[in-house]
Coordinates of C-alpha atoms in Angstrom, one line a residue:
M26 CA 113.7 90.1 141.5
T27 CA 110.8 88.7 139.5
S28 CA 111.5 89.2 135.8
T29 CA 107.9 88.6 134.6
F30 CA 104.5 89.5 135.9
E31 CA 101.0 88.1 135.1
I32 CA 98.5 90.6 133.8
D33 CA 94.8 89.6 134.1
F34 CA 92.5 91.4 131.7
E35 CA 88.9 91.4 132.9
P36 CA 86.0 90.9 132.0
I37 CA 87.7 89.4 129.0
G38 CA 89.4 86.7 131.1
K39 CA 92.7 86.8 129.3
R40 CA 96.0 86.4 131.1
V41 CA 99.5 87.1 129.8
D42 CA 103.0 87.1 131.3
V43 CA 105.0 90.2 130.5
A44 CA 108.4 91.5 131.3
A45 CA 108.7 93.7 134.4
D46 CA 108.1 97.4 133.6
S47 CA 106.1 96.6 130.4
N48 CA 103.2 98.9 129.7
L49 CA 99.7 97.7 129.6
L50 CA 99.1 98.5 126.0
D51 CA 101.9 96.2 124.9
A52 CA 100.6 93.6 127.3
A53 CA 97.1 93.9 125.7
R54 CA 98.7 93.4 122.2
Q55 CA 100.6 90.4 123.5
A56 CA 97.3 88.9 124.8
G57 CA 95.6 89.6 121.5
I58 CA 93.2 92.1 123.0
G59 CA 92.1 94.9 120.6
L60 CA 92.7 97.9 122.9
A61 CA 91.9 101.3 121.2
S62 CA 95.0 103.4 120.5
V63 CA 94.5 106.2 118.0
C64 CA 98.1 107.5 118.5
G65 CA 99.8 104.1 118.4
G66 CA 100.9 104.3 122.0
E67 CA 102.3 107.8 122.1
G68 CA 100.1 109.0 124.9
T69 CA 98.4 111.7 122.9
C70 CA 94.9 110.3 122.2
G71 CA 93.5 109.1 125.6
R72 CA 91.6 106.2 124.1
C73 CA 93.4 103.3 125.8
R74 CA 91.7 103.8 129.2
V75 CA 91.8 100.9 131.7
V76 CA 91.0 100.5 135.4
I77 CA 93.7 99.1 137.8
M78 CA 91.8 96.7 140.0
S79 CA 94.8 95.3 142.0
G80 CA 98.6 95.3 141.8
K81 CA 101.4 97.8 141.7
V82 CA 101.9 100.1 138.7
S83 CA 103.8 103.3 137.8
A84 CA 102.6 106.6 139.1
P85 CA 100.4 108.8 136.8
V86 CA 102.2 111.0 134.4
D87 CA 101.2 114.2 132.5
A88 CA 99.5 112.3 129.8
D89 CA 97.2 110.6 132.3
R90 CA 96.4 113.9 133.9
R91 CA 95.7 115.4 130.5
F92 CA 92.8 113.0 129.8
L93 CA 91.7 111.9 133.2
S94 CA 90.2 113.9 136.0
Q95 CA 91.6 113.6 139.5
L96 CA 88.5 111.7 140.5
E97 CA 89.0 109.2 137.7
L98 CA 92.7 108.8 138.6
S99 CA 91.7 108.2 142.2
S100 CA 89.4 105.4 141.1
G101 CA 92.2 103.6 139.3
Q102 CA 91.7 104.8 135.8
R103 CA 94.9 105.0 133.7
L104 CA 96.1 105.2 130.1
A105 CA 97.4 101.7 129.3
C106 CA 100.2 103.0 127.1
R107 CA 101.6 105.1 130.0
C108 CA 101.0 102.5 132.8
H109 CA 104.0 100.2 133.6
V110 CA 103.6 97.1 135.7
H111 CA 105.6 96.5 138.9
S112 CA 103.8 93.4 140.1
D113 CA 101.0 91.0 139.0
V114 CA 98.1 93.2 138.0
K115 CA 94.4 92.8 137.4
V116 CA 93.0 95.2 134.9
H117 CA 89.4 96.0 134.0
V118 CA 89.0 97.0 130.3
P119 CA 85.9 99.2 129.7
K120 CA 83.8 98.2 126.7
A121 CA 84.4 101.7 125.2
S122 CA 88.1 101.0 125.1
L123 CA 87.8 97.9 123.0
V124 CA 88.0 97.9 119.2
T125 CA 86.0 94.7 118.7
D126 CA 82.2 94.2 118.3
Q127 CA 81.9 97.0 115.8
R128 CA 79.0 97.2 113.4
L129 CA 80.7 96.8 110.0
Q130 CA 79.3 97.7 106.7
V131 CA 80.3 95.1 104.1
N132 CA 77.6 95.4 101.5
G133 CA 77.2 97.8 98.6
V134 CA 74.9 98.4 95.7
A135 CA 76.0 95.8 93.1
R136 CA 75.0 95.4 89.5
Q137 CA 74.9 92.7 86.9
M138 CA 78.1 92.1 84.9
Q139 CA 79.6 89.6 82.5
I140 CA 81.8 87.1 84.2
E141 CA 85.3 86.8 82.8
A142 CA 87.4 85.6 85.8
A143 CA 91.2 85.1 85.6
V144 CA 90.9 81.5 86.7
H145 CA 88.9 78.8 84.9
A146 CA 88.1 75.2 86.0
Y147 CA 88.5 72.3 83.6
E148 CA 87.1 68.8 84.3
I149 CA 89.4 66.2 82.8
E150 CA 89.8 62.4 82.7
V151 CA 93.3 61.2 82.4
P152 CA 94.4 57.5 81.8
E153 CA 96.5 56.0 84.6
P154 CA 100.2 55.3 83.9
T155 CA 101.1 51.8 82.7
L156 CA 104.3 50.0 81.8
Y157 CA 103.5 51.0 78.2
D158 CA 102.6 54.6 79.0
L159 CA 105.3 56.2 81.2
R160 CA 104.4 59.8 80.8
S161 CA 104.9 61.9 83.9
D162 CA 101.8 62.9 85.9
L163 CA 101.9 66.5 84.8
D164 CA 102.5 65.6 81.1
R165 CA 99.5 63.3 81.0
V166 CA 97.3 66.1 82.6
I167 CA 98.6 68.6 80.1
D168 CA 98.0 66.2 77.2
A169 CA 94.4 65.6 78.4
L170 CA 93.8 69.4 78.6
E171 CA 95.1 69.9 75.1
T172 CA 93.0 67.0 73.8
M173 CA 89.8 67.8 75.6
H174 CA 90.0 71.6 75.6
G175 CA 92.2 72.4 72.6
Q176 CA 94.6 74.7 74.4
R177 CA 98.4 74.3 74.5
K178 CA 101.5 75.6 76.3
W179 CA 100.3 74.7 79.8
F180 CA 102.7 74.8 82.7
A181 CA 102.8 74.5 86.5
E182 CA 105.4 75.4 89.1
P183 CA 106.8 72.7 91.4
A184 CA 104.7 73.8 94.4
V185 CA 101.5 73.0 92.4
V186 CA 102.9 69.8 90.8
R187 CA 103.7 68.6 94.4
T188 CA 99.9 68.4 95.1
L189 CA 99.1 66.4 91.9
S190 CA 100.3 62.8 92.3
A191 CA 98.5 61.8 95.5
L192 CA 95.3 63.6 94.5
A193 CA 95.2 62.0 91.0
R194 CA 95.5 58.5 92.4
R195 CA 92.8 59.1 94.9
T196 CA 90.3 60.0 92.1
A197 CA 91.1 57.0 89.9
R198 CA 88.0 55.1 88.7
A199 CA 86.5 53.6 85.5
P200 CA 86.1 56.2 82.8
S201 CA 82.7 57.8 82.2
G202 CA 81.1 58.0 78.8
P203 CA 82.4 56.7 75.5
P204 CA 86.2 56.2 75.0
T205 CA 88.2 59.1 73.9
Q206 CA 91.7 59.5 72.5
S207 CA 93.0 60.1 76.1
V208 CA 91.2 57.2 77.8
G209 CA 90.9 53.7 76.3
Y210 CA 88.4 50.9 76.8
G211 CA 88.5 49.5 80.3
Q212 CA 91.4 51.5 81.5
A213 CA 91.0 53.3 84.8
A214 CA 91.2 57.1 84.7
W215 CA 92.0 60.0 87.0
H216 CA 89.1 62.4 87.4
L217 CA 90.3 65.9 88.2
T218 CA 89.4 69.5 88.4
V219 CA 92.2 71.6 87.0
Y220 CA 92.4 75.3 87.9
A221 CA 94.1 77.4 85.2
R222 CA 95.1 81.0 85.2
G223 CA 95.9 81.8 81.6
H224 CA 98.3 79.0 80.7
E225 CA 99.5 78.5 84.3
L226 CA 98.0 75.6 86.3
V227 CA 97.4 77.0 89.8
G228 CA 95.7 74.1 91.5
F229 CA 94.2 70.6 91.3
E230 CA 91.1 69.4 93.1
A231 CA 88.6 66.5 93.1
P232 CA 86.0 66.6 90.3
G233 CA 83.1 68.9 90.7
R234 CA 84.9 71.5 92.8
K235 CA 84.0 74.9 91.6
P236 CA 86.7 77.7 91.5
I237 CA 86.1 80.2 94.3
G238 CA 87.5 83.7 94.7
F239 CA 88.1 86.0 97.7
A240 CA 87.7 89.7 97.5
A241 CA 88.6 92.1 100.3
D242 CA 88.4 95.8 101.1
L243 CA 91.3 96.4 103.5
G244 CA 90.3 99.5 105.4
T245 CA 92.2 101.4 108.0
T246 CA 89.6 100.5 110.6
K247 CA 87.8 97.5 109.2
V248 CA 88.3 94.7 106.7
A249 CA 85.3 93.5 104.6
G250 CA 85.7 90.1 102.9
Y251 CA 83.7 88.2 100.4
L252 CA 83.8 84.6 99.0
V253 CA 82.5 84.5 95.4
D254 CA 81.8 81.7 92.9
L255 CA 84.1 82.5 90.0
E256 CA 81.8 80.8 87.4
T257 CA 78.4 82.4 88.4
G258 CA 79.4 85.5 90.3
E259 CA 77.3 84.4 93.3
E260 CA 78.4 85.8 96.6
L261 CA 78.7 82.7 98.9
A262 CA 79.6 84.4 102.2
S263 CA 80.7 87.8 103.5
T264 CA 81.9 89.2 106.8
G265 CA 83.6 92.2 108.3
V266 CA 86.3 92.3 111.0
M267 CA 88.3 95.0 112.7
N268 CA 91.7 95.6 111.2
P269 CA 94.1 94.2 113.9
Q270 CA 96.7 96.8 113.0
I271 CA 94.6 99.3 115.0
G272 CA 96.5 98.2 118.1
Y273 CA 99.5 99.9 116.5
G274 CA 97.7 103.2 115.7
E275 CA 94.3 104.1 114.5
D276 CA 95.4 106.3 111.6
V277 CA 97.8 105.4 108.8
I278 CA 100.4 107.9 109.8
S279 CA 100.8 106.3 113.3
R280 CA 101.1 102.9 111.7
M281 CA 103.7 104.1 109.2
V282 CA 105.7 105.7 111.9
H283 CA 105.6 102.4 113.9
A284 CA 106.6 100.5 110.8
T285 CA 109.6 102.7 110.1
R286 CA 111.1 102.4 113.6
N287 CA 112.7 99.1 112.7
D288 CA 112.4 96.4 110.0
D289 CA 110.7 94.0 112.5
N290 CA 107.9 96.4 113.0
S291 CA 107.0 96.6 109.3
S292 CA 107.0 92.8 109.1
E293 CA 104.8 92.6 112.3
L294 CA 102.2 94.9 110.7
A295 CA 102.2 92.7 107.6
R296 CA 101.9 89.6 109.7
V297 CA 98.9 90.6 111.8
I298 CA 96.8 91.6 108.7
R299 CA 97.8 88.5 106.8
E300 CA 96.8 86.3 109.8
A301 CA 93.5 88.2 109.9
F302 CA 92.9 87.3 106.2
N303 CA 93.7 83.7 106.9
V304 CA 91.2 83.5 109.8
M305 CA 88.6 85.4 107.6
I306 CA 89.0 83.1 104.6
G307 CA 88.8 80.0 106.9
S308 CA 85.5 81.1 108.4
L309 CA 84.0 82.2 105.1
A310 CA 85.0 78.8 103.5
E311 CA 83.4 76.9 106.4
E312 CA 80.2 79.0 106.1
A313 CA 80.0 78.5 102.3
G314 CA 80.8 74.7 102.6
V315 CA 83.9 74.9 100.3
S316 CA 87.5 73.9 100.7
R317 CA 90.2 76.5 101.2
D318 CA 92.1 74.9 98.3
Q319 CA 89.2 75.9 96.0
V320 CA 90.0 79.5 96.6
V321 CA 92.1 80.1 93.6
E322 CA 92.2 83.9 93.2
A323 CA 92.0 86.9 95.4
C324 CA 91.5 90.6 94.8
I325 CA 92.4 93.1 97.6
V326 CA 91.9 96.8 97.6
G327 CA 92.9 99.4 100.2
N328 CA 94.4 102.8 100.6
T329 CA 98.0 103.2 99.5
A330 CA 99.4 102.8 103.0
M331 CA 97.3 99.7 103.8
T332 CA 98.4 97.9 100.6
H333 CA 102.0 98.9 101.2
L334 CA 101.8 97.5 104.8
L335 CA 100.1 94.3 103.5
L336 CA 102.8 93.8 100.9
D337 CA 105.6 94.8 103.4
L338 CA 106.7 97.6 101.0
P339 CA 108.7 100.5 102.4
V340 CA 106.5 103.3 103.7
H341 CA 108.9 106.0 104.9
Q342 CA 108.8 107.9 101.6
L343 CA 105.0 107.6 101.8
S344 CA 104.8 109.2 105.2
V345 CA 106.8 112.4 104.4
S346 CA 106.3 115.1 101.8
P347 CA 105.8 114.7 98.8
F348 CA 104.2 111.4 99.9
V349 CA 105.2 109.1 97.1
A350 CA 104.2 105.4 96.7
A351 CA 106.8 102.7 96.2
T352 CA 104.6 101.5 93.3
S353 CA 101.3 102.5 91.9
T354 CA 100.7 99.8 89.3
A355 CA 98.4 96.9 89.7
L356 CA 100.2 93.8 91.1
D357 CA 99.8 90.1 90.9
V358 CA 101.5 88.3 93.8
K359 CA 101.5 84.7 94.8
A360 CA 99.3 84.3 97.8
R361 CA 101.8 82.0 99.5
D362 CA 104.4 84.7 99.2
L363 CA 102.2 86.8 101.4
Q364 CA 101.5 83.8 103.7
I365 CA 97.8 84.0 102.7
E366 CA 96.5 80.4 102.7
L367 CA 94.6 79.8 99.4
A368 CA 95.1 77.2 96.7
V369 CA 98.8 76.5 96.4
G370 CA 99.3 78.4 93.1
A371 CA 96.7 81.1 93.7
Y372 CA 97.5 84.8 93.1
V373 CA 96.5 88.0 94.9
H374 CA 95.6 90.8 92.6
V375 CA 96.0 94.3 94.0
L376 CA 94.3 97.2 92.0
P377 CA 96.4 100.2 91.1
C378 CA 96.6 103.4 93.2
I379 CA 96.4 107.0 92.0
G380 CA 98.6 108.7 94.5
G381 CA 100.1 108.6 98.0
F382 CA 96.8 109.2 99.7
V383 CA 94.4 108.0 96.9
G384 CA 94.7 104.3 96.7
A385 CA 93.3 101.1 95.2
D386 CA 90.2 101.4 97.4
H387 CA 89.4 104.8 95.7
V388 CA 89.8 103.2 92.2
A389 CA 87.5 100.4 93.4
M390 CA 85.0 102.9 94.8
I391 CA 84.9 104.6 91.3
L392 CA 84.6 101.2 89.7
G393 CA 81.9 99.9 92.1
S394 CA 79.7 103.0 91.9
D395 CA 80.1 103.4 88.1
L396 CA 81.2 107.0 88.8
D397 CA 83.4 106.9 85.7
R398 CA 80.4 106.1 83.5
K399 CA 77.9 108.7 84.6
P400 CA 76.6 110.8 81.7
Y401 CA 76.6 114.0 83.9
V402 CA 78.8 115.8 86.3
A403 CA 79.0 113.8 89.5
I404 CA 81.1 113.6 92.7
G405 CA 82.0 110.5 94.7
V406 CA 83.1 110.9 98.3
D407 CA 84.2 108.2 100.7
I408 CA 84.3 109.6 104.3
G409 CA 86.8 108.3 106.8
T410 CA 90.0 109.1 108.6
N411 CA 91.2 110.2 105.2
T412 CA 88.3 111.3 102.9
E413 CA 88.9 110.7 99.2
S414 CA 86.7 112.4 96.6
A415 CA 86.5 112.3 92.9
L416 CA 84.8 114.6 90.4
L417 CA 83.7 113.4 87.0
K418 CA 83.3 115.8 84.0
P419 CA 82.0 113.5 81.2
N420 CA 82.3 116.1 78.5
E421 CA 86.0 116.4 79.2
K422 CA 86.4 112.7 79.8
T423 CA 88.3 113.4 83.0
L424 CA 88.2 112.4 86.6
T425 CA 89.9 114.5 89.3
S426 CA 90.6 113.2 92.8
A427 CA 91.6 114.8 96.0
S428 CA 92.2 113.6 99.6
C429 CA 91.9 115.4 102.9
A430 CA 92.9 114.4 106.4
S431 CA 89.5 114.6 108.0
G432 CA 90.8 112.9 111.1
P433 CA 89.3 110.0 113.1
A434 CA 86.5 112.0 114.8
F435 CA 83.9 110.2 112.8
E436 CA 85.3 106.9 114.2
G437 CA 84.7 108.3 117.7
A438 CA 88.4 109.3 118.3
H439 CA 89.3 112.6 120.0
I440 CA 85.7 112.8 121.2
R441 CA 85.2 112.8 124.9
D442 CA 82.7 109.9 124.9
G443 CA 83.3 108.8 121.3
M444 CA 83.5 105.2 120.3
R445 CA 83.1 103.1 117.2
A446 CA 79.8 101.8 116.0
S447 CA 79.4 99.0 118.6
T448 CA 76.6 97.8 120.8
G449 CA 75.5 100.6 123.1
A450 CA 76.8 103.4 120.9
I451 CA 74.4 106.4 120.4
E452 CA 73.8 106.5 116.7
A453 CA 70.9 108.9 116.4
V454 CA 69.9 112.0 118.3
K455 CA 66.8 114.2 118.4
I456 CA 66.4 117.3 120.6
T457 CA 62.8 118.3 121.4
D458 CA 61.0 120.4 124.0
A459 CA 60.8 117.3 126.1
G460 CA 64.6 116.8 126.1
V461 CA 67.2 114.7 124.3
Q462 CA 66.0 111.5 122.6
I463 CA 68.6 109.0 121.6
K464 CA 68.8 105.7 119.7
T465 CA 71.6 103.2 120.4
I466 CA 73.0 100.3 118.4
G467 CA 71.3 97.1 119.6
D468 CA 68.9 99.3 121.8
A469 CA 71.4 98.7 124.6
P470 CA 72.1 101.2 127.4
P471 CA 74.2 104.0 126.0
V472 CA 78.0 103.7 126.6
G473 CA 79.3 106.3 124.2
V474 CA 78.5 108.0 120.9
C475 CA 79.6 106.8 117.4
G476 CA 80.2 108.8 114.2
S477 CA 76.7 109.0 112.9
G478 CA 75.5 109.9 116.4
I479 CA 78.0 112.7 116.7
V480 CA 76.9 114.2 113.4
D481 CA 73.3 113.9 114.5
A482 CA 74.0 115.4 117.9
I483 CA 75.9 118.4 116.4
A484 CA 73.1 119.0 113.9
E485 CA 70.4 118.9 116.5
M486 CA 72.4 121.1 118.9
Y487 CA 72.8 123.7 116.1
R488 CA 69.2 123.5 115.0
S489 CA 67.9 123.9 118.6
G490 CA 70.3 126.7 119.5
V491 CA 72.6 124.8 121.9
I492 CA 75.5 125.9 119.7
N493 CA 75.8 128.9 117.4
N494 CA 77.2 129.0 113.8
R495 CA 80.8 129.4 115.3
G496 CA 80.3 126.2 117.3
R497 CA 80.2 127.8 120.7
L498 CA 78.0 126.3 123.3
N499 CA 75.1 128.4 124.6
R500 CA 75.7 128.4 128.4
E501 CA 72.1 129.2 129.0
A502 CA 70.7 126.2 127.1
A503 CA 69.2 123.3 128.8
S504 CA 71.5 120.4 129.6
V505 CA 74.6 122.6 129.1
R506 CA 76.9 122.7 132.2
K507 CA 80.5 123.4 133.1
N508 CA 83.0 120.7 133.8
E509 CA 86.7 120.7 134.9
Q510 CA 87.9 121.5 131.4
G511 CA 85.1 123.7 130.2
W512 CA 81.5 123.5 129.0
E513 CA 79.6 120.4 127.9
F514 CA 76.2 119.2 126.7
V515 CA 74.6 116.1 128.4
L516 CA 73.4 113.5 125.8
A517 CA 72.6 110.8 128.3
S518 CA 72.6 111.0 132.1
A519 CA 74.3 108.5 134.3
D520 CA 71.0 106.9 135.5
I521 CA 70.3 105.5 132.0
S522 CA 73.8 105.0 130.7
G523 CA 75.6 101.7 130.7
T524 CA 78.7 103.3 132.2
E525 CA 77.0 104.8 135.2
R526 CA 78.3 108.2 134.2
D527 CA 77.0 111.0 132.0
I528 CA 77.6 110.8 128.3
V529 CA 78.4 114.3 127.0
I530 CA 79.4 116.4 124.0
T531 CA 82.1 118.9 125.1
Q532 CA 83.1 122.2 123.6
S533 CA 86.3 120.4 122.5
D534 CA 84.2 117.7 120.8
V535 CA 82.3 120.3 118.8
N536 CA 85.6 121.8 117.7
E537 CA 86.9 118.4 116.6
I538 CA 83.8 118.0 114.4
Q539 CA 84.3 121.5 113.0
L540 CA 87.8 120.6 112.0
A541 CA 86.7 117.3 110.4
K542 CA 83.7 118.6 108.5
G543 CA 85.7 121.8 107.5
A544 CA 88.4 119.6 105.9
I545 CA 85.8 117.6 103.9
S546 CA 83.7 120.6 102.9
S547 CA 86.7 122.8 101.9
G548 CA 88.2 119.8 100.1
L549 CA 85.1 119.4 98.0
E550 CA 84.8 123.1 97.3
T551 CA 88.5 123.3 96.3
L552 CA 88.1 120.2 94.0
M553 CA 85.1 121.9 92.3
A554 CA 87.1 125.2 92.0
A555 CA 90.2 123.4 90.6
T556 CA 88.0 121.8 87.9
N557 CA 86.0 124.9 87.1
T558 CA 82.8 123.2 88.3
A559 CA 80.0 125.4 89.4
P560 CA 77.7 124.1 92.2
E561 CA 74.7 124.0 89.9
D562 CA 76.6 121.8 87.5
V563 CA 76.8 118.8 89.8
E564 CA 73.8 116.4 89.4
E565 CA 74.8 113.6 91.8
V566 CA 76.8 113.2 95.0
I567 CA 77.6 109.6 95.7
V568 CA 78.4 108.9 99.4
A569 CA 80.3 105.7 99.9
G570 CA 81.8 103.7 102.7
A571 CA 80.8 102.3 106.1
F572 CA 80.4 105.7 107.8
G573 CA 78.5 107.1 104.8
S574 CA 76.1 104.2 104.9
Y575 CA 74.8 105.1 108.4
L576 CA 75.2 108.9 108.0
D577 CA 71.9 110.9 108.1
L578 CA 72.2 113.0 105.0
D579 CA 70.0 115.8 106.4
S580 CA 72.3 116.1 109.4
A581 CA 75.4 116.1 107.2
L582 CA 73.9 118.9 105.0
A583 CA 72.7 120.8 108.0
I584 CA 76.2 121.2 109.6
G585 CA 77.9 121.7 106.2
L586 CA 79.7 118.3 106.2
L587 CA 78.5 118.0 102.7
P588 CA 77.8 121.0 100.5
R589 CA 74.2 121.9 99.5
L590 CA 74.3 121.6 95.7
P591 CA 71.1 122.9 94.1
N592 CA 70.7 120.3 91.3
A593 CA 72.3 117.3 92.9
K594 CA 70.7 114.2 94.2
Y595 CA 72.5 112.5 97.2
V596 CA 72.9 108.7 97.0
Q597 CA 74.3 106.4 99.7
V598 CA 75.8 103.3 98.0
G599 CA 77.4 101.4 100.9
N600 CA 80.7 99.8 100.5
A601 CA 81.4 100.6 96.9
A602 CA 85.1 99.7 97.3
G603 CA 84.1 96.2 98.3
V604 CA 81.8 96.0 95.2
G605 CA 84.7 97.2 93.0
A606 CA 87.0 94.5 94.5
K607 CA 84.4 91.8 93.7
M608 CA 84.0 93.2 90.1
A609 CA 87.8 93.1 89.6
L610 CA 87.8 89.6 91.0
L611 CA 85.2 88.4 88.6
S612 CA 86.3 90.2 85.4
L613 CA 89.5 90.8 83.6
K614 CA 87.7 93.6 81.7
E615 CA 87.0 95.3 85.0
R616 CA 90.7 95.1 85.9
Q617 CA 91.4 96.8 82.6
R618 CA 88.8 99.4 83.4
A619 CA 90.5 99.9 86.8
Q620 CA 93.8 100.6 84.9
Q621 CA 92.0 103.1 82.7
I622 CA 90.4 104.8 85.7
M623 CA 93.9 105.2 87.2
K624 CA 95.3 106.6 84.0
R625 CA 92.5 109.1 83.4
T626 CA 92.3 110.3 86.9
G627 CA 94.2 113.4 87.9
Y628 CA 95.2 114.2 91.5
I629 CA 95.3 117.6 93.1
E630 CA 97.1 118.4 96.4
L631 CA 94.6 120.5 98.2
T632 CA 97.1 122.5 100.2
T633 CA 98.7 123.8 97.0
Q634 CA 95.5 125.2 95.6
A635 CA 94.7 128.9 95.8
G636 CA 92.1 129.8 98.4
F637 CA 92.2 126.4 100.2
N638 CA 93.2 127.9 103.6
S639 CA 90.5 130.5 103.5
R640 CA 87.9 127.9 102.4
F641 CA 89.0 125.7 105.2
A642 CA 88.6 128.5 107.8
M643 CA 85.2 129.4 106.5
S644 CA 84.1 125.8 106.3
M645 CA 84.6 125.2 110.0
L646 CA 81.6 127.5 110.6
F647 CA 78.1 126.1 110.5
P648 CA 75.9 127.3 107.6
K649 CA 73.9 130.4 108.6
N650 CA 70.9 129.2 106.6
N651 CA 70.5 126.2 108.9
P652 CA 66.8 125.3 109.1
S653 CA 65.3 125.6 112.6

C-alpha cells in the first residue's frame, strides 16, 4: 500500500506529501498554509472549511454535520481537521478559511521622549598590531575605548570576539586627523563601530553603522514589528504579520493545551514564532537599508501566554487555576539563545507581566498611552480574545487591572460568516429604508464579515428593530428568514457576494456577540465597583489595540460593548502596546517606569468579585435607551 499521498492545495498552488490517513489541517500546516483553526484542530470551531475537488477521503463525522449543511457536504465541503486522506487529494481552500492577508494595525499615537537606549555605538581608531605591539585584538579595542571615551572594565564574550579579527583587518587604513595616544604617525589603523551595552561589547561593525533596535508587539492573532534608530528614535520601517501559531489554535488556551501534550509541541510553537521574527527582521532591515548585524537590541511585549511560548517556558500552570506565570519579572535574554538572528551579542528585553492573563503587552499599553500619568480617573481597555482593562485613580496613586475572556467573536470566530479583517470583509453596515448598505475592506465583493462589521451590523439591527434588547431576531423584519438551524438576517445576497452565497448574521451570531460584549461590559463595571469608582468619576476611556482602532465607537456604545460614562471622552489610540514596546526599546528610564507600573498595579479576578455573575447576565442585554 502507498505510505504517502500528495495533497494539492488550490488556488494557492502548494503541494505536500503526507502520510496515509493524515488529516488535511496537519497537511496544511506541513505545507506552511495558514488555515484557520480556532480550536487548534479539535473539531469544535468549524473554521477550517475546505472543498474536496478530487481524491478519496474519510466519510463525514458528527463535527462536519454540526457545521455544514447536507447541501454543503454534498458539494464536497469538509472540516480539514476531521478529514483524513486515503489517496492523492486536490483541495480548494476558500479565502475565508485562510488566516493571511489580514489588515493589521501596527501604528499608535506616539509622543516625544528622551532617548536613553541600552546600547550605544562608539567610533574608534585602533593601531594595527606590530612586532613591537603584540596586544590581542580585543585588548587593543578595549584600550582604544578607554583612551577615546574614558570608560573602563569593558568585556566581550567569545561569540562576539569571534567576529572581530577579520572585520578589523578589512577596515584598516591610514588614520584620520591628528595623531592620538592610540594611533601613531604613519601607522595604519582599524576603523570600527563598537556596540556596547553597559560595559559589555555586543557587536562590531564597519565605521558609520548606526545602532538599530527592533521592537515587537507579539499578539495572539498578529505580530507588529518596528525597526528603530537607537540614536534618534526615528522609526525606519514597520510591518504586521499574522502570528503563525494560529495554525495550532486561535486562542491562548488552545495553544497552551497543544504545548502541554508533549515537549516537542512546546518547542514547535516557540520555533514557528521565532522563525516569523527572523523573516520580519530580515524584510524590515532590507526595507530600511541596514544590516541585520546592526540590530543590536530588541524589546518584545505580549500577553503572558505568548511570551511564555516565545521563551519556551512551561505553560501548564498558566492554563489551570489559579493561572500562575512561571515568571513575571522583566527578562534580558540573548537573542541567539532564542534563535532570533540579530547582532551576535544582542539581547532581547521582555517587559514584566502583572498576572496570568495580564501580560507585558498590558504594561506596554499603559506605558504607550500614558495611562499611568493621567491627572484624572481614566480607564484603558484593549479589546481582543482576552480583553484587558486598567483603571487609574491618581489621587490614590493606584492602577487596578482585570482581564476577561471575551472570546474570538470580534476576530470573526464562532460567527457563521465571520472572518478576520481581510480583503472583502464587511467592515461597516448601515440599515436604511432602502435596505442594507455595506462597506468592505478594499471595496471588494463581500466574502464575510469582520469584527468591526459585526459590531456595526448588530448595532444597526438593534436600532432598526431587527433584534430586540434581548437579542432575539424579529421574524417579521425585512431580510430575516429561517434556515436549517434557525433564523438569520441577510447582510449581502449571493448575487453581490464574492462567495456566490448569501452572507448572513444568524441568531447564534447575535448570541455570540452578546456573550462577548457582556464579558467586556460586566468586566468594566466590576472593575469600577471593586475600586469604588462611580460612572461620573471617569473622565477618559482609552480604547487600544487593532480591533479598537477600527471599531465604530457609536456602535460600541449603542450595543453596550462599552459603558456610557457621562463625563468621559472616548479616545482611540491604535496599537499602544507597540508604542510602549518602542519606548522601552529606546529608553532605560521607560523600562524602569514599566517596572513601576507592574509594581503599582493591582489585579482583580473578576469571577471572585461580588455581583459579577449578575452583572454579566444583565450586560448580555442591549441597552433599553438605545437611540432609534
